[in-house]
């Protein structure tokens, strides 16, 4: 009691605890229903559809217990700012172990949301993953983005992939509408970044490895925000190409940073550039300390807490970074008050 009272005196707000479900997963408030604007063409999507419908925006995200709070905030932000929210379909990738519980949570939090949950088998990648500089980057679900073309229905010809630590503050239809041309992937590129830092000296000392980048001017891009042409991906068998680099990494240790380097080796220099406003990344700091960062110069359509620091953890610990306050309005976590401030 003394501890709670002392905390109450130090912080002039209600002291509360997180409400959990009977499965020990957090509980969330129900999001309001977001409806299409008058200019929207109302359409319905079903997993059984066999034809591509250009009016529907497909978004893929992973779903797990650790990042669930971030995923819910991300979905909420997309719907709140979308001009045609009823035309947005979410494709969640989850492991079999908690998928039923996660489905119930998404259904109760977003009763009007059209979504599908796909089971991802961790054994697909477990033998191909090598340790990286941060444990979170080694989780099998972090590699699920490589398998979107295999998991999603063939009628889904195009998808936006979002990480679970971001919020969208603009109409996602603008991102969906970019022209990919001949490219398979569209993403903001950062050509000022030192590309050599993403690979070990063993990679750069091998003429065979370096030749993979021949004929391209590779630039860094963050794989937490990508527009993907799944039709071209399937035709080009890009999952196999990414897996090949993962196997090489397992034997020869040519990089240190999880699922990102294979994407750089396969796509860097062949990416459709997207405005930087669509991935203000790095707000979680680096992968070791997670220190506070400022926004990059320019307009903002998406805020991304890539890096070690996550806004919900820093807010709960009462040590937030200034920009974490921009994530907080999308947090639907349900709290149970312990001490009333009335």
mmCIF file with all atom_site columns, N, CA, C and O in Angstrom, residues 14-17 335-340:
data_model
loop_
_atom_site.group_PDB
_atom_site.id
_atom_site.type_symbol
_atom_site.label_atom_id
_atom_site.label_alt_id
_atom_site.label_comp_id
_atom_site.label_asym_id
_atom_site.label_entity_id
_atom_site.label_seq_id
_atom_site.pdbx_PDB_ins_code
_atom_site.Cartn_x
_atom_site.Cartn_y
_atom_site.Cartn_z
_atom_site.occupancy
_atom_site.B_iso_or_equiv
_atom_site.pdbx_formal_charge
_atom_site.auth_seq_id
_atom_site.auth_comp_id
_atom_site.auth_asym_id
_atom_site.auth_atom_id
_atom_site.pdbx_PDB_model_num
ATOM 1  N N  . UNK A 1 14  ? -3.986 8.616  -12.191 1.00 0.00 ? 14  UNK A N  1
ATOM 2  C CA . UNK A 1 14  ? -4.489 7.382  -11.590 1.00 0.00 ? 14  UNK A CA 1
ATOM 3  C C  . UNK A 1 14  ? -3.478 6.258  -11.771 1.00 0.00 ? 14  UNK A C  1
ATOM 4  O O  . UNK A 1 14  ? -2.918 6.088  -12.838 1.00 0.00 ? 14  UNK A O  1
ATOM 5  N N  . UNK A 1 15  ? -3.240 5.502  -10.698 1.00 0.00 ? 15  UNK A N  1
ATOM 6  C CA . UNK A 1 15  ? -2.381 4.342  -10.788 1.00 0.00 ? 15  UNK A CA 1
ATOM 7  C C  . UNK A 1 15  ? -3.251 3.184  -11.282 1.00 0.00 ? 15  UNK A C  1
ATOM 8  O O  . UNK A 1 15  ? -4.350 2.960  -10.790 1.00 0.00 ? 15  UNK A O  1
ATOM 9  N N  . UNK A 1 16  ? -2.785 2.441  -12.250 1.00 0.00 ? 16  UNK A N  1
ATOM 10 C CA . UNK A 1 16  ? -3.602 1.388  -12.822 1.00 0.00 ? 16  UNK A CA 1
ATOM 11 C C  . UNK A 1 16  ? -2.738 0.209  -13.195 1.00 0.00 ? 16  UNK A C  1
ATOM 12 O O  . UNK A 1 16  ? -1.514 0.302  -13.263 1.00 0.00 ? 16  UNK A O  1
ATOM 13 N N  . UNK A 1 17  ? -3.377 -0.905 -13.436 1.00 0.00 ? 17  UNK A N  1
ATOM 14 C CA . UNK A 1 17  ? -2.685 -2.095 -13.897 1.00 0.00 ? 17  UNK A CA 1
ATOM 15 C C  . UNK A 1 17  ? -3.270 -2.510 -15.234 1.00 0.00 ? 17  UNK A C  1
ATOM 16 O O  . UNK A 1 17  ? -4.389 -2.145 -15.583 1.00 0.00 ? 17  UNK A O  1
ATOM 17 N N  . UNK A 1 335 ? -6.842 -0.697 -19.169 1.00 0.00 ? 335 UNK A N  1
ATOM 18 C CA . UNK A 1 335 ? -6.260 -0.665 -17.824 1.00 0.00 ? 335 UNK A CA 1
ATOM 19 C C  . UNK A 1 335 ? -7.352 -0.845 -16.783 1.00 0.00 ? 335 UNK A C  1
ATOM 20 O O  . UNK A 1 335 ? -8.510 -0.460 -16.984 1.00 0.00 ? 335 UNK A O  1
ATOM 21 N N  . UNK A 1 336 ? -6.967 -1.412 -15.632 1.00 0.00 ? 336 UNK A N  1
ATOM 22 C CA . UNK A 1 336 ? -7.857 -1.494 -14.478 1.00 0.00 ? 336 UNK A CA 1
ATOM 23 C C  . UNK A 1 336 ? -7.339 -0.542 -13.418 1.00 0.00 ? 336 UNK A C  1
ATOM 24 O O  . UNK A 1 336 ? -6.189 -0.692 -12.950 1.00 0.00 ? 336 UNK A O  1
ATOM 25 N N  . UNK A 1 337 ? -8.097 0.466  -13.029 1.00 0.00 ? 337 UNK A N  1
ATOM 26 C CA . UNK A 1 337 ? -7.606 1.419  -12.024 1.00 0.00 ? 337 UNK A CA 1
ATOM 27 C C  . UNK A 1 337 ? -7.416 0.756  -10.666 1.00 0.00 ? 337 UNK A C  1
ATOM 28 O O  . UNK A 1 337 ? -8.245 -0.024 -10.214 1.00 0.00 ? 337 UNK A O  1
ATOM 29 N N  . UNK A 1 338 ? -6.291 1.078  -10.025 1.00 0.00 ? 338 UNK A N  1
ATOM 30 C CA . UNK A 1 338 ? -6.011 0.596  -8.673  1.00 0.00 ? 338 UNK A CA 1
ATOM 31 C C  . UNK A 1 338 ? -6.305 1.677  -7.632  1.00 0.00 ? 338 UNK A C  1
ATOM 32 O O  . UNK A 1 338 ? -6.749 1.398  -6.542  1.00 0.00 ? 338 UNK A O  1
ATOM 33 N N  . UNK A 1 339 ? -6.034 2.924  -8.014  1.00 0.00 ? 339 UNK A N  1
ATOM 34 C CA . UNK A 1 339 ? -6.314 4.050  -7.116  1.00 0.00 ? 339 UNK A CA 1
ATOM 35 C C  . UNK A 1 339 ? -7.020 5.114  -7.940  1.00 0.00 ? 339 UNK A C  1
ATOM 36 O O  . UNK A 1 339 ? -6.521 5.519  -8.995  1.00 0.00 ? 339 UNK A O  1
ATOM 37 N N  . UNK A 1 340 ? -8.133 5.567  -7.513  1.00 0.00 ? 340 UNK A N  1
ATOM 38 C CA . UNK A 1 340 ? -8.879 6.582  -8.250  1.00 0.00 ? 340 UNK A CA 1
ATOM 39 C C  . UNK A 1 340 ? -8.268 7.942  -7.989  1.00 0.00 ? 340 UNK A C  1
ATOM 40 O O  . UNK A 1 340 ? -7.803 8.239  -6.894  1.00 0.00 ? 340 UNK A O  1
#
